[in-house]
Amino acid sequence: MAKMSSSEAKMLMLQHQMRENNMDLDAFVKDMNKWEDDIKEREQKIISKKSVNDQDLPPVRNSLKIKKKKKVKPKKDDDSQGSKPRKRISGYDYRSWDKLDIDKMCDDVDKREKSESSDYETDEEWEIERKKQQASLEKDAGNEYFKRGDYINAIESYTKGMGLDPTNPILPANRAMALLKEKKYAAAEMDCMTALTFDPLYVKAYLRLGSAQFFMKKLQKAKETFEKVLQLEPQNKQAKLEIEKIEKEMKKEQMVTHDSAAPDLGIVKPITIPPNKRSKKPLKRLEIEEVGVEETDIRQAARSRVEESHSKQRKDTESKDNQMFTKFTSPGMINAGSNQNIVKEPKPVITNGSAVKSQTDTRLDLSSVHSESSPQASVSPRSEAKSLSPRSFSVPGSSFQFQADYKVLKNDTAAFYDYLKKIEPALYPKLFGECLDAEILLKMLTVFQNCYKPAGEDYFPHMRKLTEVKRFGMTVMFFSRKEKQVLQDLFENLKQNGAVPESDLKSLATKYGINY
């Protein structure tokens, strides 16, 4: 055999490839035809079945309310009706070019464009369509914000869209979802109800409404809402899961209410066991020991050990406090008249019970003095408080002394005014200690308003030093509007006097929480 040339070999290879390609194409076409026949058979089977007609399926969403927009049919020009289309003018036909009316052709083109662009009959319909397009853009923007977790901006976008297209049920439903994320369940419930008024078959709105009602503990309503979802979509898995969750919560609530309503809660009832089920082990006698008899002795011993371990300075401080307490709580503070001296309690002498005797003698002396100075046999507590003179109180040296004096003088504004004049403002941080009582502060401000202000006395140093007490700002923060009116009056008076610089007044007003 003669050898084939390279060109002949290539030709044979190409022919072989073409045959293979044709065979593959034929196989593919056969498969497509077979698939088409199978699909047609399935379609015929589906059409022949009448089981679908037995179910009352809901209509497509919004299909009941959508109205088709009327399009205006473009009016044909009189010249164009019945006339043949214009022939194309040759580039060398100069006479035809001279006769051609360019302006008229431009007008015809403009009229045609206007007629094609005006799809709606009136400008109102065009404006409505424009607003709907803008609302769709706002909805897309809200969806983007929601995906990024920016729920506040998503709510704003949905709100703008609702203003542009109020009848769109998707916008309030989407806003309800964002409100659920922000835990504003009542607002979400309202938005879902709004969406359902526009589209009663909107399943997502029902799902979000049920979630809002569940979080608001309206379990029965939430269950009914999810049941409506199952009526519309029987295979909805989310609704089924939510109903199961609601039923569990309802059972828990029923158990809690049943337990709380049980009359024998906390009562231990006797256990009766039949003889055949009782233990066979022999009984044992248990010895009962009394506990707690020696606790008082142990506590006293421990207390004495602790007292012995105290330093001398602490013992001196405790003794001074005890003496001050007996001084201010003793009946020797009572005065029978303006010229009556205070009866001091004698110091007891600790010798074989003589201390008890001195105390009884002192009480007898006080009663005799009181009976001699007053014609009445008994004196009421009010008369005792009125008989107290502010000049009998010295300048307090501690917070305890000031508290004791305040309890006696708080009902007498004039006496408390004289008492405050004795105290230097620099002592306030020491007297009030760690915290200033709101009642005392308000009483002092009332004295400034009713006594210092009419007398023309300067109360600015007192108010400034009060701000140096610890936790002063916390006390002023809870003042009511009526109490802040007292502060406003005091600062107005200081401003009118002009004795205090403006900068100092502003700084002090800021500390008192007053807009100066």
Short mmCIF file of C-alpha atoms in Angstrom, two decimals:
data_model
loop_
_atom_site.label_atom_id
_atom_site.label_comp_id
_atom_site.label_asym_id
_atom_site.label_seq_id
_atom_site.Cartn_x
_atom_site.Cartn_y
_atom_site.Cartn_z
CA MET A 1 0.00 0.00 0.00
CA ALA A 2 1.05 3.45 -0.81
CA LYS A 3 1.75 5.74 2.04
CA MET A 4 -0.92 8.46 2.76
CA SER A 5 0.14 11.99 2.76
CA SER A 6 -0.34 14.22 5.82
CA SER A 7 -3.24 16.14 4.23
CA GLU A 8 -5.12 12.91 3.47
CA ALA A 9 -4.61 11.73 7.06
CA LYS A 10 -6.04 15.00 8.38
CA MET A 11 -9.07 14.69 6.10
CA LEU A 12 -9.78 11.16 7.35
CA MET A 13 -9.45 12.32 10.98
CA LEU A 14 -11.89 15.17 10.39
CA GLN A 15 -14.42 12.84 8.77
CA HIS A 16 -14.15 10.48 11.72
CA GLN A 17 -14.73 13.33 14.20
CA MET A 18 -17.74 14.58 12.22
CA ARG A 19 -19.33 11.13 12.29
CA GLU A 20 -18.87 10.92 16.07
CA ASN A 21 -20.33 14.40 16.55
CA ASN A 22 -23.36 13.51 14.45
CA MET A 23 -23.91 10.38 16.49
CA ASP A 24 -23.71 12.35 19.76
CA LEU A 25 -26.14 14.95 18.43
CA ASP A 26 -28.63 12.28 17.38
CA ALA A 27 -28.44 10.70 20.85
CA PHE A 28 -28.98 14.08 22.52
CA VAL A 29 -32.00 14.87 20.32
CA LYS A 30 -33.50 11.46 21.08
CA ASP A 31 -33.10 12.07 24.83
CA MET A 32 -34.73 15.49 24.54
CA ASN A 33 -37.66 14.08 22.62
CA LYS A 34 -38.08 11.34 25.18
CA TRP A 35 -37.98 13.85 28.05
CA GLU A 36 -40.56 16.02 26.28
CA ASP A 37 -42.87 13.03 25.86
CA ASP A 38 -42.52 12.15 29.56
CA ILE A 39 -43.35 15.70 30.63
CA LYS A 40 -46.42 15.76 28.40
CA GLU A 41 -47.63 12.49 29.88
CA ARG A 42 -47.20 13.79 33.43
CA GLU A 43 -49.01 16.98 32.53
CA GLN A 44 -51.92 15.02 31.15
CA LYS A 45 -52.08 12.91 34.32
CA ILE A 46 -52.11 16.03 36.51
CA ILE A 47 -54.83 17.63 34.43
CA SER A 48 -56.90 14.45 34.49
CA LYS A 49 -56.79 14.31 38.29
CA LYS A 50 -59.60 16.24 39.93
CA SER A 51 -58.35 16.07 43.52
CA VAL A 52 -57.05 19.61 43.33
CA ASN A 53 -60.50 20.96 42.55
CA ASP A 54 -61.87 19.47 45.77
CA GLN A 55 -59.66 21.76 47.88
CA ASP A 56 -60.67 25.40 48.24
CA LEU A 57 -57.29 26.99 47.72
CA PRO A 58 -56.94 30.70 48.54
CA PRO A 59 -56.46 33.10 45.66
CA VAL A 60 -53.10 34.57 44.81
CA ARG A 61 -52.06 37.34 47.15
CA ASN A 62 -53.28 40.81 46.12
CA SER A 63 -55.09 39.35 43.12
CA LEU A 64 -58.45 40.55 44.45
CA LYS A 65 -57.43 44.18 44.83
CA ILE A 66 -55.12 44.71 41.89
CA LYS A 67 -56.77 46.78 39.21
CA LYS A 68 -55.33 46.79 35.77
CA LYS A 69 -54.22 50.15 34.62
CA LYS A 70 -55.82 51.48 31.51
CA LYS A 71 -53.39 52.27 28.80
CA VAL A 72 -54.15 54.92 26.29
CA LYS A 73 -54.12 53.66 22.79
CA PRO A 74 -51.84 55.75 20.63
CA LYS A 75 -53.83 57.81 18.18
CA LYS A 76 -52.70 57.51 14.64
CA ASP A 77 -52.16 60.69 12.69
CA ASP A 78 -54.47 61.44 9.82
CA ASP A 79 -51.54 61.56 7.46
CA SER A 80 -50.35 58.13 8.52
CA GLN A 81 -53.77 56.42 8.17
CA GLY A 82 -54.16 54.80 4.82
CA SER A 83 -50.84 56.15 3.62
CA LYS A 84 -47.95 54.00 2.58
CA PRO A 85 -44.71 54.15 4.50
CA ARG A 86 -42.30 56.70 3.18
CA LYS A 87 -39.60 55.47 0.91
CA ARG A 88 -36.01 56.05 1.75
CA ILE A 89 -34.55 59.01 -0.15
CA SER A 90 -31.41 58.38 -2.02
CA GLY A 91 -28.38 60.40 -1.11
CA TYR A 92 -28.10 61.78 -4.65
CA ASP A 93 -31.80 62.80 -4.98
CA TYR A 94 -31.29 66.46 -4.19
CA ARG A 95 -34.76 67.54 -5.34
CA SER A 96 -36.46 65.16 -2.89
CA TRP A 97 -34.22 66.45 -0.10
CA ASP A 98 -35.23 70.01 -0.92
CA LYS A 99 -38.95 69.15 -0.74
CA LEU A 100 -38.59 67.27 2.59
CA ASP A 101 -40.13 69.14 5.60
CA ILE A 102 -37.71 68.40 8.45
CA ASP A 103 -39.64 70.40 11.08
CA LYS A 104 -42.83 68.47 10.45
CA MET A 105 -41.02 65.16 10.75
CA CYS A 106 -39.49 66.24 14.09
CA ASP A 107 -42.93 67.23 15.39
CA ASP A 108 -44.32 63.84 14.35
CA VAL A 109 -41.52 62.08 16.19
CA ASP A 110 -42.14 64.14 19.36
CA LYS A 111 -45.87 63.41 19.26
CA ARG A 112 -45.21 59.71 18.82
CA GLU A 113 -42.82 59.65 21.80
CA LYS A 114 -45.30 61.50 24.01
CA SER A 115 -48.12 59.16 23.10
CA GLU A 116 -45.96 56.11 23.79
CA SER A 117 -44.58 57.45 27.11
CA SER A 118 -47.98 58.46 28.53
CA ASP A 119 -49.15 55.03 29.70
CA TYR A 120 -51.72 56.43 32.12
CA GLU A 121 -54.74 58.59 31.56
CA THR A 122 -54.10 61.34 34.17
CA ASP A 123 -51.21 62.94 36.01
CA GLU A 124 -52.55 61.60 39.31
CA GLU A 125 -52.05 58.02 38.20
CA TRP A 126 -48.55 58.86 37.10
CA GLU A 127 -47.83 60.45 40.49
CA ILE A 128 -49.20 57.38 42.28
CA GLU A 129 -46.96 55.13 40.21
CA ARG A 130 -43.96 57.35 40.94
CA LYS A 131 -44.62 57.18 44.67
CA LYS A 132 -44.93 53.41 44.51
CA GLN A 133 -41.57 53.18 42.78
CA GLN A 134 -40.06 55.42 45.46
CA ALA A 135 -41.64 53.26 48.17
CA SER A 136 -40.11 50.17 46.56
CA LEU A 137 -36.69 51.84 46.74
CA GLU A 138 -37.24 52.67 50.43
CA LYS A 139 -38.24 49.06 51.05
CA ASP A 140 -35.04 47.80 49.41
CA ALA A 141 -32.99 50.24 51.51
CA GLY A 142 -34.75 49.02 54.65
CA ASN A 143 -34.00 45.42 53.72
CA GLU A 144 -30.32 46.26 53.35
CA TYR A 145 -30.27 47.95 56.77
CA PHE A 146 -32.05 44.93 58.27
CA LYS A 147 -29.49 42.50 56.84
CA ARG A 148 -26.70 44.57 58.41
CA GLY A 149 -28.45 44.60 61.79
CA ASP A 150 -29.18 48.34 61.72
CA TYR A 151 -32.80 48.00 62.79
CA ILE A 152 -33.39 51.68 63.64
CA ASN A 153 -32.51 52.88 60.13
CA ALA A 154 -34.51 49.98 58.69
CA ILE A 155 -37.57 51.16 60.64
CA GLU A 156 -37.07 54.70 59.30
CA SER A 157 -36.85 53.46 55.70
CA TYR A 158 -39.98 51.33 56.05
CA THR A 159 -41.80 54.27 57.62
CA LYS A 160 -40.90 56.51 54.68
CA GLY A 161 -42.10 53.82 52.28
CA MET A 162 -45.42 53.55 54.15
CA GLY A 163 -45.88 57.29 53.74
CA LEU A 164 -45.37 57.00 49.99
CA ASP A 165 -47.43 53.82 49.49
CA PRO A 166 -49.90 53.46 52.39
CA THR A 167 -51.74 50.46 50.90
CA ASN A 168 -48.68 48.24 50.51
CA PRO A 169 -48.91 45.42 53.11
CA ILE A 170 -45.25 44.42 52.78
CA LEU A 171 -43.91 47.65 54.29
CA PRO A 172 -45.74 47.46 57.66
CA ALA A 173 -44.98 43.73 57.87
CA ASN A 174 -41.26 44.39 57.33
CA ARG A 175 -41.33 47.20 59.87
CA ALA A 176 -42.99 44.84 62.33
CA MET A 177 -40.07 42.43 61.93
CA ALA A 178 -37.58 45.22 62.69
CA LEU A 179 -39.65 46.26 65.71
CA LEU A 180 -39.58 42.69 66.97
CA LYS A 181 -35.79 42.80 66.83
CA GLU A 182 -35.90 46.03 68.86
CA LYS A 183 -38.28 44.32 71.39
CA LYS A 184 -41.10 46.79 70.69
CA TYR A 185 -43.78 44.16 70.62
CA ALA A 186 -46.88 46.36 70.91
CA ALA A 187 -45.85 48.48 67.91
CA ALA A 188 -45.03 45.32 65.95
CA GLU A 189 -48.50 43.95 66.71
CA MET A 190 -50.11 47.13 65.37
CA ASP A 191 -48.05 47.00 62.15
CA CYS A 192 -49.02 43.37 61.55
CA MET A 193 -52.70 44.22 62.01
CA THR A 194 -52.27 47.06 59.50
CA ALA A 195 -50.67 44.72 56.96
CA LEU A 196 -53.50 42.20 57.38
CA THR A 197 -56.14 44.85 56.74
CA PHE A 198 -54.61 45.40 53.29
CA ASP A 199 -53.97 41.70 52.63
CA PRO A 200 -55.89 39.19 54.81
CA LEU A 201 -53.95 36.30 53.25
CA TYR A 202 -50.46 37.55 54.03
CA VAL A 203 -48.86 34.61 55.88
CA LYS A 204 -45.71 36.43 57.00
CA ALA A 205 -47.80 39.09 58.69
CA TYR A 206 -49.64 36.38 60.63
CA LEU A 207 -46.35 34.79 61.70
CA ARG A 208 -44.94 38.08 62.96
CA LEU A 209 -48.21 38.94 64.67
CA GLY A 210 -48.12 35.62 66.50
CA SER A 211 -44.52 36.22 67.61
CA ALA A 212 -45.40 39.67 68.96
CA GLN A 213 -48.37 38.29 70.87
CA PHE A 214 -46.23 35.46 72.28
CA PHE A 215 -43.64 37.89 73.64
CA MET A 216 -46.44 40.01 75.13
CA LYS A 217 -47.69 36.87 76.99
CA LYS A 218 -50.93 36.80 74.99
CA LEU A 219 -50.59 33.07 74.58
CA GLN A 220 -54.16 32.27 73.58
CA LYS A 221 -54.24 34.96 70.88
CA ALA A 222 -50.84 33.87 69.60
CA LYS A 223 -52.04 30.28 69.32
CA GLU A 224 -55.11 31.37 67.37
CA THR A 225 -52.91 33.44 65.03
CA PHE A 226 -50.62 30.51 64.24
CA GLU A 227 -53.65 28.29 63.70
CA LYS A 228 -54.79 30.74 61.01
CA VAL A 229 -51.39 30.31 59.37
CA LEU A 230 -51.96 26.55 59.26
CA GLN A 231 -55.34 27.14 57.65
CA LEU A 232 -53.64 29.08 54.86
CA GLU A 233 -50.52 26.90 54.64
CA PRO A 234 -51.11 23.48 56.26
CA GLN A 235 -47.46 22.47 55.84
CA ASN A 236 -45.94 25.55 57.50
CA LYS A 237 -43.28 24.17 59.87
CA GLN A 238 -42.68 27.43 61.72
CA ALA A 239 -46.34 27.71 62.74
CA LYS A 240 -46.36 24.12 64.01
CA LEU A 241 -43.24 24.68 66.11
CA GLU A 242 -44.62 27.90 67.55
CA ILE A 243 -47.90 26.24 68.52
CA GLU A 244 -45.98 23.49 70.35
CA LYS A 245 -43.94 26.11 72.19
CA ILE A 246 -47.10 28.05 73.17
CA GLU A 247 -48.79 24.90 74.48
CA LYS A 248 -45.76 24.16 76.68
CA GLU A 249 -45.84 27.70 78.09
CA MET A 250 -49.57 27.44 78.77
CA LYS A 251 -49.05 24.17 80.65
CA LYS A 252 -46.31 25.77 82.76
CA GLU A 253 -48.58 28.69 83.66
CA GLN A 254 -51.39 26.32 84.59
CA MET A 255 -49.06 24.37 86.86
CA VAL A 256 -47.81 27.55 88.55
CA THR A 257 -51.34 28.84 89.15
CA HIS A 258 -52.42 25.44 90.44
CA ASP A 259 -49.50 25.31 92.86
CA SER A 260 -50.11 28.86 94.08
CA ALA A 261 -53.79 28.11 94.63
CA ALA A 262 -53.10 24.96 96.61
CA PRO A 263 -54.43 25.48 100.17
CA ASP A 264 -52.07 22.95 101.82
CA LEU A 265 -48.85 24.46 100.48
CA GLY A 266 -45.97 23.94 102.89
CA ILE A 267 -47.92 21.61 105.21
CA VAL A 268 -46.18 18.33 105.99
CA LYS A 269 -48.71 15.52 106.09
CA PRO A 270 -48.16 12.29 108.04
CA ILE A 271 -47.00 9.30 106.06
CA THR A 272 -48.96 6.13 106.63
CA ILE A 273 -47.18 2.96 105.59
CA PRO A 274 -48.86 -0.46 105.81
CA PRO A 275 -47.26 -2.92 108.28
CA ASN A 276 -46.11 -5.25 105.54
CA LYS A 277 -44.10 -2.48 103.89
CA ARG A 278 -42.45 -1.12 107.03
CA SER A 279 -38.76 -1.63 107.83
CA LYS A 280 -37.77 -4.77 109.72
CA LYS A 281 -34.81 -3.11 111.50
CA PRO A 282 -35.11 -2.75 115.30
CA LEU A 283 -35.79 0.70 116.73
CA LYS A 284 -33.06 2.65 118.52
CA ARG A 285 -33.36 5.10 121.38
CA LEU A 286 -31.80 8.49 120.66
CA GLU A 287 -30.55 10.79 123.39
CA ILE A 288 -31.58 14.44 122.95
CA GLU A 289 -29.11 17.10 124.08
CA GLU A 290 -30.19 20.64 124.77
CA VAL A 291 -28.19 23.13 122.74
CA GLY A 292 -27.94 26.88 123.28
CA VAL A 293 -28.06 27.05 127.07
CA GLU A 294 -24.49 28.24 127.36
CA GLU A 295 -24.59 30.48 124.29
CA THR A 296 -25.17 33.66 126.29
CA ASP A 297 -22.16 32.99 128.54
CA ILE A 298 -20.01 32.24 125.49
CA ARG A 299 -21.13 35.43 123.76
CA GLN A 300 -20.45 37.56 126.81
CA ALA A 301 -17.00 36.07 127.16
CA ALA A 302 -16.25 36.68 123.48
CA ARG A 303 -17.54 40.25 123.75
CA SER A 304 -15.34 40.95 126.77
CA ARG A 305 -12.31 39.58 124.92
CA VAL A 306 -13.05 41.84 121.96
CA GLU A 307 -13.49 44.86 124.23
CA GLU A 308 -10.18 44.13 125.92
CA SER A 309 -8.47 44.04 122.55
CA HIS A 310 -9.71 47.56 121.67
CA SER A 311 -7.23 50.39 121.82
CA LYS A 312 -7.34 53.08 124.48
CA GLN A 313 -8.29 55.74 121.94
CA ARG A 314 -11.31 53.73 120.83
CA LYS A 315 -12.41 53.19 124.42
CA ASP A 316 -12.20 56.93 125.08
CA THR A 317 -14.24 57.66 121.97
CA GLU A 318 -16.94 55.16 122.94
CA SER A 319 -17.16 56.57 126.48
CA LYS A 320 -17.54 60.12 125.11
CA ASP A 321 -20.30 58.99 122.76
CA ASN A 322 -22.12 57.28 125.61
CA GLN A 323 -21.87 60.39 127.78
CA MET A 324 -23.15 62.57 124.91
CA PHE A 325 -26.03 60.17 124.32
CA THR A 326 -27.07 60.25 127.97
CA LYS A 327 -26.75 64.06 127.96
CA PHE A 328 -29.09 64.58 125.00
CA THR A 329 -31.57 61.87 125.89
CA SER A 330 -31.88 62.79 129.59
CA PRO A 331 -34.93 64.78 130.79
CA GLY A 332 -32.56 67.48 132.06
CA MET A 333 -32.90 69.18 128.62
CA ILE A 334 -36.46 70.34 129.54
CA ASN A 335 -36.85 73.98 130.69
CA ALA A 336 -39.89 75.10 132.65
CA GLY A 337 -39.54 78.81 131.79
CA SER A 338 -37.29 81.42 130.24
CA ASN A 339 -35.18 81.95 133.42
CA GLN A 340 -35.02 78.25 134.36
CA ASN A 341 -31.61 76.59 134.33
CA ILE A 342 -30.94 73.15 132.92
CA VAL A 343 -30.95 70.45 135.58
CA LYS A 344 -27.80 68.42 135.16
CA GLU A 345 -27.83 64.75 135.89
CA PRO A 346 -25.35 63.92 138.67
CA LYS A 347 -22.65 61.45 137.93
CA PRO A 348 -23.33 58.09 139.52
CA VAL A 349 -20.92 56.74 142.07
CA ILE A 350 -20.20 53.08 141.49
CA THR A 351 -20.20 51.63 145.02
CA ASN A 352 -22.32 48.61 145.94
CA GLY A 353 -25.43 49.66 144.07
CA SER A 354 -25.20 53.40 144.91
CA ALA A 355 -25.30 54.12 141.18
CA VAL A 356 -28.88 52.95 141.00
CA LYS A 357 -29.74 55.12 143.99
CA SER A 358 -28.29 58.28 142.42
CA GLN A 359 -30.29 57.71 139.24
CA THR A 360 -33.55 57.38 141.16
CA ASP A 361 -32.73 60.45 143.21
CA THR A 362 -32.11 62.46 140.07
CA ARG A 363 -35.44 61.44 138.59
CA LEU A 364 -37.16 62.47 141.84
CA ASP A 365 -35.42 65.85 141.81
CA LEU A 366 -36.46 66.48 138.21
CA SER A 367 -40.08 65.63 138.94
CA SER A 368 -40.10 67.92 141.98
CA VAL A 369 -38.59 70.82 140.03
CA HIS A 370 -41.08 70.30 137.21
CA SER A 371 -44.03 70.17 139.62
CA GLU A 372 -42.94 73.35 141.40
CA SER A 373 -42.44 75.39 138.23
CA SER A 374 -45.69 74.33 136.56
CA PRO A 375 -49.15 74.57 138.07
CA GLN A 376 -50.29 71.53 136.15
CA ALA A 377 -49.60 68.04 137.37
CA SER A 378 -48.61 66.66 133.96
CA VAL A 379 -47.00 68.22 130.87
CA SER A 380 -47.67 66.98 127.32
CA PRO A 381 -44.81 66.24 124.89
CA ARG A 382 -45.82 69.20 122.73
CA SER A 383 -45.46 71.61 125.67
CA GLU A 384 -42.07 70.07 126.40
CA ALA A 385 -40.92 70.67 122.79
CA LYS A 386 -42.23 74.26 122.90
CA SER A 387 -40.45 74.96 126.18
CA LEU A 388 -37.09 74.17 124.53
CA SER A 389 -35.17 77.33 123.62
CA PRO A 390 -32.66 77.30 120.74
CA ARG A 391 -30.25 79.27 122.88
CA SER A 392 -29.97 76.28 125.20
CA PHE A 393 -28.36 74.29 122.33
CA SER A 394 -24.66 74.80 121.81
CA VAL A 395 -22.81 74.55 118.52
CA PRO A 396 -22.84 70.85 117.56
CA GLY A 397 -19.49 69.16 117.54
CA SER A 398 -20.47 65.95 115.78
CA SER A 399 -23.04 64.54 113.41
CA PHE A 400 -24.75 62.68 116.26
CA GLN A 401 -25.27 65.91 118.24
CA PHE A 402 -26.66 67.71 115.18
CA GLN A 403 -29.10 64.86 114.50
CA ALA A 404 -30.32 64.94 118.10
CA ASP A 405 -30.82 68.72 117.99
CA TYR A 406 -32.59 68.52 114.63
CA LYS A 407 -35.15 66.01 115.93
CA VAL A 408 -36.13 68.52 118.63
CA LEU A 409 -36.08 71.68 116.48
CA LYS A 410 -37.36 70.48 113.09
CA ASN A 411 -40.97 71.51 113.79
CA ASP A 412 -40.03 75.04 114.92
CA THR A 413 -38.69 77.06 111.95
CA ALA A 414 -37.72 80.13 114.04
CA ALA A 415 -35.81 78.03 116.59
CA PHE A 416 -34.02 76.11 113.83
CA TYR A 417 -33.14 79.45 112.17
CA ASP A 418 -31.47 80.69 115.38
CA TYR A 419 -29.74 77.34 115.70
CA LEU A 420 -28.32 77.47 112.16
CA LYS A 421 -26.95 80.98 112.70
CA LYS A 422 -24.65 79.58 115.38
CA ILE A 423 -23.10 77.02 113.00
CA GLU A 424 -20.27 78.06 110.72
CA PRO A 425 -20.75 76.88 107.10
CA ALA A 426 -17.27 75.35 107.14
CA LEU A 427 -18.52 72.76 109.68
CA TYR A 428 -21.16 71.30 107.32
CA PRO A 429 -18.92 68.60 105.74
CA LYS A 430 -17.96 67.42 109.24
CA LEU A 431 -21.51 67.52 110.66
CA PHE A 432 -23.20 65.63 107.84
CA GLY A 433 -20.44 63.04 107.43
CA GLU A 434 -20.81 60.60 104.56
CA CYS A 435 -24.31 61.55 103.44
CA LEU A 436 -26.73 64.48 103.68
CA ASP A 437 -30.34 63.57 104.41
CA ALA A 438 -32.81 65.00 101.89
CA GLU A 439 -35.22 66.04 104.66
CA ILE A 440 -32.53 68.06 106.49
CA LEU A 441 -31.35 69.71 103.27
CA LEU A 442 -34.88 70.71 102.30
CA LYS A 443 -35.51 72.07 105.81
CA MET A 444 -32.35 74.20 105.60
CA LEU A 445 -33.31 75.53 102.17
CA THR A 446 -36.77 76.42 103.51
CA VAL A 447 -35.14 78.32 106.39
CA PHE A 448 -32.97 80.19 103.88
CA GLN A 449 -36.08 81.13 101.92
CA ASN A 450 -38.38 82.07 104.82
CA CYS A 451 -35.89 83.53 107.34
CA TYR A 452 -32.55 84.44 105.78
CA LYS A 453 -34.07 86.02 102.66
CA PRO A 454 -36.58 88.38 104.44
CA ALA A 455 -33.90 89.38 106.98
CA GLY A 456 -31.47 90.23 104.18
CA GLU A 457 -28.81 87.84 105.47
CA ASP A 458 -26.31 86.20 103.15
CA TYR A 459 -27.00 82.48 102.73
CA PHE A 460 -24.65 81.95 99.74
CA PRO A 461 -21.76 80.57 101.91
CA HIS A 462 -24.15 78.06 103.49
CA MET A 463 -25.38 76.83 100.11
CA ARG A 464 -21.84 76.59 98.73
CA LYS A 465 -20.52 74.61 101.70
CA LEU A 466 -23.46 72.21 101.52
CA THR A 467 -22.25 71.13 98.07
CA GLU A 468 -19.00 69.88 99.63
CA VAL A 469 -20.82 67.20 101.62
CA LYS A 470 -20.35 63.71 100.21
CA ARG A 471 -23.14 62.40 97.93
CA PHE A 472 -24.73 65.85 97.78
CA GLY A 473 -25.45 65.49 94.05
CA MET A 474 -27.31 62.22 94.65
CA THR A 475 -29.56 63.92 97.22
CA VAL A 476 -30.41 66.88 94.96
CA MET A 477 -31.06 64.61 91.97
CA PHE A 478 -34.29 63.26 93.50
CA PHE A 479 -35.81 66.65 94.34
CA SER A 480 -39.36 67.12 93.09
CA ARG A 481 -40.51 70.02 90.94
CA LYS A 482 -41.96 71.81 93.98
CA GLU A 483 -38.70 71.42 95.92
CA LYS A 484 -36.67 72.71 92.98
CA GLN A 485 -38.93 75.76 92.92
CA VAL A 486 -37.49 76.68 96.36
CA LEU A 487 -33.98 76.51 94.88
CA GLN A 488 -35.08 78.63 91.91
CA ASP A 489 -36.43 81.30 94.26
CA LEU A 490 -33.19 81.36 96.28
CA PHE A 491 -31.03 81.77 93.17
CA GLU A 492 -33.29 84.50 91.78
CA ASN A 493 -32.88 86.42 95.04
CA LEU A 494 -29.07 86.06 94.89
CA LYS A 495 -29.09 87.30 91.31
CA GLN A 496 -31.18 90.36 92.18
CA ASN A 497 -28.92 91.29 95.11
CA GLY A 498 -25.84 91.25 92.88
CA ALA A 499 -23.49 90.56 95.79
CA VAL A 500 -22.29 87.26 94.30
CA PRO A 501 -20.34 87.15 90.98
CA GLU A 502 -22.22 85.76 88.01
CA SER A 503 -19.69 82.96 87.41
CA ASP A 504 -19.96 81.71 91.01
CA LEU A 505 -23.76 81.70 90.78
CA LYS A 506 -23.69 79.68 87.55
CA SER A 507 -21.26 77.16 89.05
CA LEU A 508 -23.39 76.74 92.18
CA ALA A 509 -26.63 76.45 90.17
CA THR A 510 -25.07 73.64 88.12
CA LYS A 511 -24.26 71.71 91.31
CA TYR A 512 -27.86 72.13 92.50
CA GLY A 513 -29.22 71.02 89.12
CA ILE A 514 -30.89 74.38 88.31
CA ASN A 515 -31.03 75.89 84.82
CA TYR A 516 -29.61 79.31 85.54
#
